[in-house]
Amino acid sequence: MVVAPLLRFPSGVRCMSSNLYKTPSNITCKTTCSSLKGLRSNYRQLQRFSTTSACHDEALDRTRNIGIIAHIDAGKTTTTERMLFYSGFTRRIGDVDEGSTVTDFLPAERARGITIQSAAITFHWPPGEVTGVTGPQAGAQNEPTPRSAYPHTINLIDTPGHADFTFEVMRSLRILDGAVCILDGVAGVEAQTEKVWNQASTYRIPRVIYVNKLDRDGAAFGRTVREVSTRLCVYPAVCQIPWFDGGNGPFIGVADSIRLQGLRWKEGEDGRTVKVADLKQLEAEEPALAAELRRARIALIELLSEHDEDIVEKFFECEEDHLAVSSADIIESLRRCVLDQTSRIVPLFAGASFRNMGVQPLLDSIVNLLPSPPEAPDPEVSIGGVKGGLRDLLSGDLIVEQGEKASAPSKGKHPKKKNLALQTSSKDAIGKLQSCALAFKVVNDAKRGVLVYVRVYSGSLDRNSLLFNTNLQLSERAPRLLKMYANDAVEVDSIPAGHIGVVVGLKQTRTGDTLVSYAGNKATPPEPLTSLQLRPIAVPPPVFFTSVEPHSLSEEKRMKESLALLLREDPSLHVNIDEESGQTLLSGMGELHLEIARDRLINDLKAKATMGRIEIGYRESALGTSSPITKIFDKEIAGRKGKAGCTAVAEPLDEDLESPEVDQDTLLVETNDGNQIIVRAPGLQVDRSSRSEEETSPFLAPGMDLVAFRTALQNGAVAALARGPQFTFPMHDTRVTLTIDPAADLFGNETTTSALSSAARQATAAALQDVQFGAGTVMMEPVMNVIISVDEASLGSVVHDISSSRGGHIISLDEEVPLSGTDVSSTSASALEEEALPPIDHSRVYAPPDPFETPSVGVEIPVAATRPRTIIAKVPLKEMVGYLKHLRSLTAGRGTFVMSVDRFEKMSGQRQKAVLAELRGGF
Ligand SMILES: Nc1nc2c(ncn2[C@@H]2O[C@H](COP(=O)(O)OP(=O)(O)OP(=O)(O)O)[C@@H](O)[C@H]2O)c(=O)[nH]1
């Protein structure tokens, strides 16, 4: 009798065997024996856990921070709901289509049936209390107990699948230690799957794959396995194959190649009852399936043997009998391969979550195969201009020279000695670090206020500790800490390293900020801790915008507060105020992104405002150089006299060309939103004897330091660049050089920061006008990097449509390595790609045959016609609006695509004219 690990329980967890076993040949077990105790008891367990620090290390081994990633509609939320149900977290299974799921709890998500925000939720698998007592570890004995025999804490992040929320996905990926990638067994590997897969590769996240929806007509497990190898460029380790009743009947379960058994679920039940049949029983009942299962087992051992020496040894110990290798040894081998990602082995499982089939073995695989926080790759940090791993930093392997970024290369007699001193003092500072956490999500909760979700990476984040925000350079106290269960919460005293929790009461922290606590009671941490940042990501440029108007003047303040909150939640949204019209413009990544922002603003945050039409965010660019334009601002602002002068020159910015030389008169060179701002002040006589951030000058008003001076000028230029002189679109690829002549432009006490900003804004706007009257300006449009997946039969028509009707450029067909999905990441291409691993040998990939692979009626389609093809093209965004519908019609519903902003491109005169005519006449 073979009993699956999912059916084994540690002592103390009682299996209600009388209900579970039916006949010796038909073993049935309820997997949630100790489940359904209800939420309250789970809460109590976690509360105890979080206040008992002695258990933390052991408990950390029993923790998994896992994400679910996939293409839209692959079944992430449906699968998550089953996980919550089987773990005893919920008493009934929520339904996406009825809008009753736990994780999609925003009204907009429930109304649309899609995931918008990543939800973080905690549960235990297998059900029961996660004790600090270390159980028998795998590998300790000859036949070790799998990890899935003991309860683990799973922090699960359900991520959105829609391309408009790519940034939300990236944000979530940064804090995961492992992921389950769900594929739709009918659609296979889709373009969005490839994108999010590559993003996960960027962070080296170990993954398992779950092929869902195998109950649907047209499901093709074998084809999907092959696509995993060809399109995701990994070796699928097929751990389960689908069990179709009688070979080509309905999907009824899975055959497990690790444990050599069949798992069968009864149609129409809630899935808690699983019938297990061993290989002998399968041979009697389903001989074809049993034969395939043997082949799957052989293929699995062969694959592992190529990458793991230990399994080769076990294989020889078993006298080269593939079927004799123990399941525990296979699980350990798979685990080693998953954690060491150079093998590119990804375990693959099967199921139909909607029919309640396949989810418990998937949960077992999360516990057995994915890493605990200490086993996950070292999180990337940047500190004092140096990049590396956090663990390396804490252990002293990553060396930071404090203050080197700000100071010039060391001069003097003993440069080496100086460096050594700097290193020692930065080491001392790093020793003071008490905890380091990443705020990965900010949510405005109607009941609890603003919740900041954090992942703690080192130390322990304690209630009431002072947190320094290294992005905003300010400190905030953490008055309350919570552990979240979707939209329910439990108060805790601390959040230890490796865990996910919520800080309530932070007023400034935004999504993506790094928070550190440190020893000592200074207001700021010692250098270089002030610059410590975890996995920074760059926000992509927004390409759609809309206007937001308050219903009345009295509503304006409230609307602005709501917008500020929206921006804290989602930094991929941007707000600009058009100085001339006074209009507030909200811009974002896509139409759906802005629609959801509108819903949040008006329905959830109750702002009384109206949003205009969603439009493409064009840009304007300078074609020539202006003459130097000087403006003197001289006016009373809020009862205080303000006077300042500034000279501006505007010119085209070519990032490929070298920046102008930076001399000691240059106070700032900064490129932001596609424009460059340079501030120069010859003769300012900067007093550099004080600390760098407090540098000052005799020309500046008392109390104004150099930072305030150049920020004021920069803000003025940014405001003017938000509105182009000819088409009123924001400027792009433009450089503005601001020059201050201290003798002529600065007027002592009267030169306030707002006067400086106003002078810089007026001078920049006038310089842009001067360009328009001279060489002129041109419109720019967002051009997208588009990846389209089609089959061979539709390739020709799709390529023709893109290149002739949509003005796109085909870049390539069937790139061997898919484009990296790191468009929203500052991280360079994945380290795995850098290691230049040998290509995957697709001919050696095992995939079982598909009963429904070819249509049973009509003309047989040649296999080549259904071969997946990938088109990579650059297409103007305007031509991609509403493209999905068109692509579906060209490809009989099979085609999918993803896109991301490539860059802004200058438009031809003819195209500019046509777009302007359309904009004036409306869409
Ligand atoms: N037949 C069948 N349908 C399924 C299965 N799993 C999910 N579905 C259906 O597929 C649709 C999408 O499921 P979701 O769980 O919302 O998918 P998702 O990946 O969370 O989608 P997004 O949140 O929008 O990215 C729903 O109508 C589900 O009922 C399955 O195993 N079989």
PDB file of C-alpha atoms in Angstrom, residues 686-848:
ATOM      1  CA  VAL A 686      30.049  77.674  -2.314  1.00  0.00           C
ATOM      2  CA  ASP A 687      31.286  77.090   1.212  1.00  0.00           C
ATOM      3  CA  ARG A 688      32.284  73.432   1.139  1.00  0.00           C
ATOM      4  CA  SER A 689      33.777  73.367   4.605  1.00  0.00           C
ATOM      5  CA  SER A 690      30.501  72.318   6.210  1.00  0.00           C
ATOM      6  CA  ARG A 691      28.962  68.849   5.701  1.00  0.00           C
ATOM      7  CA  SER A 692      28.079  68.248   2.059  1.00  0.00           C
ATOM      8  CA  GLU A 693      24.312  68.420   2.502  1.00  0.00           C
ATOM      9  CA  GLU A 694      24.543  71.744   4.285  1.00  0.00           C
ATOM     10  CA  GLU A 695      26.738  73.515   1.739  1.00  0.00           C
ATOM     11  CA  THR A 696      25.867  77.165   1.486  1.00  0.00           C
ATOM     12  CA  SER A 697      26.936  80.443  -0.147  1.00  0.00           C
ATOM     13  CA  PRO A 698      27.180  84.068   0.972  1.00  0.00           C
ATOM     14  CA  PHE A 699      24.779  84.942  -1.883  1.00  0.00           C
ATOM     15  CA  LEU A 700      21.965  82.785  -0.531  1.00  0.00           C
ATOM     16  CA  ALA A 701      19.388  83.997   1.970  1.00  0.00           C
ATOM     17  CA  PRO A 702      20.170  82.903   5.537  1.00  0.00           C
ATOM     18  CA  GLY A 703      18.771  79.421   6.165  1.00  0.00           C
ATOM     19  CA  MET A 704      18.794  78.421   2.482  1.00  0.00           C
ATOM     20  CA  ASP A 705      21.334  75.698   1.697  1.00  0.00           C
ATOM     21  CA  LEU A 706      22.532  74.535  -1.696  1.00  0.00           C
ATOM     22  CA  VAL A 707      20.126  71.589  -1.801  1.00  0.00           C
ATOM     23  CA  ALA A 708      17.090  73.860  -1.326  1.00  0.00           C
ATOM     24  CA  PHE A 709      18.527  76.282  -3.903  1.00  0.00           C
ATOM     25  CA  ARG A 710      18.976  73.770  -6.713  1.00  0.00           C
ATOM     26  CA  THR A 711      15.746  71.861  -5.900  1.00  0.00           C
ATOM     27  CA  ALA A 712      13.782  75.106  -6.232  1.00  0.00           C
ATOM     28  CA  LEU A 713      15.311  75.777  -9.643  1.00  0.00           C
ATOM     29  CA  GLN A 714      14.806  72.210 -10.769  1.00  0.00           C
ATOM     30  CA  ASN A 715      11.132  72.247  -9.713  1.00  0.00           C
ATOM     31  CA  GLY A 716      10.581  75.401 -11.759  1.00  0.00           C
ATOM     32  CA  ALA A 717      12.083  73.810 -14.884  1.00  0.00           C
ATOM     33  CA  VAL A 718      10.102  70.573 -14.370  1.00  0.00           C
ATOM     34  CA  ALA A 719       6.850  72.565 -14.132  1.00  0.00           C
ATOM     35  CA  ALA A 720       7.596  74.388 -17.414  1.00  0.00           C
ATOM     36  CA  LEU A 721       8.593  71.137 -19.166  1.00  0.00           C
ATOM     37  CA  ALA A 722       5.208  69.613 -18.314  1.00  0.00           C
ATOM     38  CA  ARG A 723       3.643  71.722 -21.078  1.00  0.00           C
ATOM     39  CA  GLY A 724       5.124  71.985 -24.545  1.00  0.00           C
ATOM     40  CA  PRO A 725       4.962  75.380 -26.318  1.00  0.00           C
ATOM     41  CA  GLN A 726       3.120  74.214 -29.440  1.00  0.00           C
ATOM     42  CA  PHE A 727       0.947  71.171 -28.682  1.00  0.00           C
ATOM     43  CA  THR A 728       0.750  71.466 -24.852  1.00  0.00           C
ATOM     44  CA  PHE A 729       1.996  67.878 -24.405  1.00  0.00           C
ATOM     45  CA  PRO A 730       4.808  67.323 -21.882  1.00  0.00           C
ATOM     46  CA  MET A 731       8.290  67.882 -23.292  1.00  0.00           C
ATOM     47  CA  HIS A 732      10.551  64.899 -23.963  1.00  0.00           C
ATOM     48  CA  ASP A 733      14.161  64.456 -25.110  1.00  0.00           C
ATOM     49  CA  THR A 734      14.811  68.061 -24.167  1.00  0.00           C
ATOM     50  CA  ARG A 735      17.679  69.552 -22.175  1.00  0.00           C
ATOM     51  CA  VAL A 736      17.289  72.766 -20.177  1.00  0.00           C
ATOM     52  CA  THR A 737      20.358  74.519 -18.816  1.00  0.00           C
ATOM     53  CA  LEU A 738      19.620  77.041 -16.066  1.00  0.00           C
ATOM     54  CA  THR A 739      22.333  79.548 -15.254  1.00  0.00           C
ATOM     55  CA  ILE A 740      22.332  81.803 -12.222  1.00  0.00           C
ATOM     56  CA  ASP A 741      24.555  84.840 -12.100  1.00  0.00           C
ATOM     57  CA  PRO A 742      24.781  85.510  -8.329  1.00  0.00           C
ATOM     58  CA  ALA A 743      25.455  89.209  -8.768  1.00  0.00           C
ATOM     59  CA  ALA A 744      22.502  89.820 -11.117  1.00  0.00           C
ATOM     60  CA  ASP A 745      19.978  87.135 -10.148  1.00  0.00           C
ATOM     61  CA  LEU A 746      20.137  86.797  -6.360  1.00  0.00           C
ATOM     62  CA  PHE A 747      18.743  89.466  -4.040  1.00  0.00           C
ATOM     63  CA  GLY A 748      19.590  88.373  -0.500  1.00  0.00           C
ATOM     64  CA  ASN A 749      16.569  87.828   1.727  1.00  0.00           C
ATOM     65  CA  GLU A 750      14.139  88.496  -1.123  1.00  0.00           C
ATOM     66  CA  THR A 751      15.377  85.475  -3.074  1.00  0.00           C
ATOM     67  CA  THR A 752      13.109  82.836  -1.581  1.00  0.00           C
ATOM     68  CA  THR A 753      12.814  79.291  -2.902  1.00  0.00           C
ATOM     69  CA  SER A 754       9.422  80.051  -4.465  1.00  0.00           C
ATOM     70  CA  ALA A 755      10.870  83.121  -6.208  1.00  0.00           C
ATOM     71  CA  LEU A 756      13.684  80.948  -7.601  1.00  0.00           C
ATOM     72  CA  SER A 757      11.180  78.337  -8.800  1.00  0.00           C
ATOM     73  CA  SER A 758       9.057  80.976 -10.487  1.00  0.00           C
ATOM     74  CA  ALA A 759      12.066  82.549 -12.212  1.00  0.00           C
ATOM     75  CA  ALA A 760      13.241  79.120 -13.456  1.00  0.00           C
ATOM     76  CA  ARG A 761       9.739  78.253 -14.679  1.00  0.00           C
ATOM     77  CA  GLN A 762       9.320  81.535 -16.556  1.00  0.00           C
ATOM     78  CA  ALA A 763      12.783  81.368 -18.122  1.00  0.00           C
ATOM     79  CA  THR A 764      12.315  77.734 -19.204  1.00  0.00           C
ATOM     80  CA  ALA A 765       8.848  78.402 -20.667  1.00  0.00           C
ATOM     81  CA  ALA A 766      10.227  81.393 -22.575  1.00  0.00           C
ATOM     82  CA  ALA A 767      13.185  79.331 -23.876  1.00  0.00           C
ATOM     83  CA  LEU A 768      10.759  76.666 -25.111  1.00  0.00           C
ATOM     84  CA  GLN A 769       8.718  79.386 -26.862  1.00  0.00           C
ATOM     85  CA  ASP A 770      11.924  80.599 -28.463  1.00  0.00           C
ATOM     86  CA  VAL A 771      12.605  77.085 -29.799  1.00  0.00           C
ATOM     87  CA  GLN A 772       9.094  76.947 -31.240  1.00  0.00           C
ATOM     88  CA  PHE A 773       9.579  80.228 -33.092  1.00  0.00           C
ATOM     89  CA  GLY A 774      12.950  79.060 -34.370  1.00  0.00           C
ATOM     90  CA  ALA A 775      13.569  75.440 -35.326  1.00  0.00           C
ATOM     91  CA  GLY A 776      10.154  74.414 -33.981  1.00  0.00           C
ATOM     92  CA  THR A 777       8.967  71.435 -31.966  1.00  0.00           C
ATOM     93  CA  VAL A 778       7.688  68.034 -33.008  1.00  0.00           C
ATOM     94  CA  MET A 779       5.157  65.596 -31.537  1.00  0.00           C
ATOM     95  CA  MET A 780       6.383  62.271 -30.173  1.00  0.00           C
ATOM     96  CA  GLU A 781       4.316  59.143 -29.663  1.00  0.00           C
ATOM     97  CA  PRO A 782       4.785  56.068 -27.478  1.00  0.00           C
ATOM     98  CA  VAL A 783       6.039  53.091 -29.471  1.00  0.00           C
ATOM     99  CA  MET A 784       5.420  49.710 -27.948  1.00  0.00           C
ATOM    100  CA  ASN A 785       7.509  46.601 -27.845  1.00  0.00           C
ATOM    101  CA  VAL A 786       4.913  44.002 -28.835  1.00  0.00           C
ATOM    102  CA  ILE A 787       5.251  40.222 -28.503  1.00  0.00           C
ATOM    103  CA  ILE A 788       2.527  38.342 -30.346  1.00  0.00           C
ATOM    104  CA  SER A 789       1.911  34.605 -30.039  1.00  0.00           C
ATOM    105  CA  VAL A 790       0.068  32.986 -32.940  1.00  0.00           C
ATOM    106  CA  ASP A 791       0.059  29.647 -34.665  1.00  0.00           C
ATOM    107  CA  GLU A 792       1.792  29.014 -37.991  1.00  0.00           C
ATOM    108  CA  ALA A 793      -1.471  29.229 -39.963  1.00  0.00           C
ATOM    109  CA  SER A 794      -2.153  32.842 -38.926  1.00  0.00           C
ATOM    110  CA  LEU A 795       1.455  34.061 -38.996  1.00  0.00           C
ATOM    111  CA  GLY A 796       1.272  35.627 -42.496  1.00  0.00           C
ATOM    112  CA  SER A 797      -1.899  37.627 -41.933  1.00  0.00           C
ATOM    113  CA  VAL A 798      -0.779  38.914 -38.530  1.00  0.00           C
ATOM    114  CA  VAL A 799       2.645  39.994 -39.834  1.00  0.00           C
ATOM    115  CA  HIS A 800       1.006  41.723 -42.812  1.00  0.00           C
ATOM    116  CA  ASP A 801      -1.500  43.516 -40.587  1.00  0.00           C
ATOM    117  CA  ILE A 802       1.227  44.755 -38.209  1.00  0.00           C
ATOM    118  CA  SER A 803       3.599  45.993 -40.889  1.00  0.00           C
ATOM    119  CA  SER A 804       1.193  47.439 -43.434  1.00  0.00           C
ATOM    120  CA  SER A 805      -1.977  48.540 -41.623  1.00  0.00           C
ATOM    121  CA  ARG A 806      -0.458  49.495 -38.280  1.00  0.00           C
ATOM    122  CA  GLY A 807       2.845  51.025 -39.325  1.00  0.00           C
ATOM    123  CA  GLY A 808       4.817  48.588 -37.162  1.00  0.00           C
ATOM    124  CA  HIS A 809       8.312  47.187 -37.677  1.00  0.00           C
ATOM    125  CA  ILE A 810       8.796  43.457 -37.348  1.00  0.00           C
ATOM    126  CA  ILE A 811      11.935  42.919 -35.284  1.00  0.00           C
ATOM    127  CA  SER A 812      12.108  39.156 -35.304  1.00  0.00           C
ATOM    128  CA  LEU A 813      10.210  35.913 -35.680  1.00  0.00           C
ATOM    129  CA  ASP A 814      10.724  33.135 -33.120  1.00  0.00           C
ATOM    130  CA  GLU A 815      13.542  34.629 -31.084  1.00  0.00           C
ATOM    131  CA  GLU A 816      15.319  31.726 -29.443  1.00  0.00           C
ATOM    132  CA  VAL A 817      15.465  33.460 -26.085  1.00  0.00           C
ATOM    133  CA  PRO A 818      12.251  35.387 -25.409  1.00  0.00           C
ATOM    134  CA  LEU A 819      12.662  39.072 -24.699  1.00  0.00           C
ATOM    135  CA  SER A 820      13.400  39.720 -21.098  1.00  0.00           C
ATOM    136  CA  GLY A 821      10.338  40.942 -19.252  1.00  0.00           C
ATOM    137  CA  THR A 822      12.362  43.442 -17.319  1.00  0.00           C
ATOM    138  CA  ASP A 823      11.031  46.527 -19.007  1.00  0.00           C
ATOM    139  CA  VAL A 824       9.880  47.881 -15.688  1.00  0.00           C
ATOM    140  CA  SER A 825      12.937  46.831 -13.801  1.00  0.00           C
ATOM    141  CA  SER A 826      16.208  48.547 -13.374  1.00  0.00           C
ATOM    142  CA  THR A 827      17.778  45.183 -12.810  1.00  0.00           C
ATOM    143  CA  SER A 828      19.872  44.030 -15.727  1.00  0.00           C
ATOM    144  CA  ALA A 829      18.978  40.918 -17.693  1.00  0.00           C
ATOM    145  CA  SER A 830      18.663  37.853 -15.550  1.00  0.00           C
ATOM    146  CA  ALA A 831      21.847  36.492 -14.141  1.00  0.00           C
ATOM    147  CA  LEU A 832      20.930  33.138 -15.613  1.00  0.00           C
ATOM    148  CA  GLU A 833      20.965  34.593 -19.102  1.00  0.00           C
ATOM    149  CA  GLU A 834      24.296  36.226 -18.350  1.00  0.00           C
ATOM    150  CA  GLU A 835      25.725  32.845 -17.460  1.00  0.00           C
ATOM    151  CA  ALA A 836      24.991  31.817 -21.069  1.00  0.00           C
ATOM    152  CA  LEU A 837      23.721  28.347 -20.294  1.00  0.00           C
ATOM    153  CA  PRO A 838      23.598  25.862 -23.169  1.00  0.00           C
ATOM    154  CA  PRO A 839      20.315  25.848 -25.107  1.00  0.00           C
ATOM    155  CA  ILE A 840      17.558  23.460 -24.046  1.00  0.00           C
ATOM    156  CA  ASP A 841      17.534  20.235 -26.043  1.00  0.00           C
ATOM    157  CA  HIS A 842      13.812  20.090 -26.796  1.00  0.00           C
ATOM    158  CA  SER A 843      14.064  16.656 -28.376  1.00  0.00           C
ATOM    159  CA  ARG A 844      14.869  15.173 -24.968  1.00  0.00           C
ATOM    160  CA  VAL A 845      11.836  16.621 -23.211  1.00  0.00           C
ATOM    161  CA  TYR A 846       9.310  14.034 -22.098  1.00  0.00           C
ATOM    162  CA  ALA A 847       5.623  14.880 -22.712  1.00  0.00           C
ATOM    163  CA  PRO A 848       2.750  12.368 -22.597  1.00  0.00           C
TER     164      PRO A 848
END
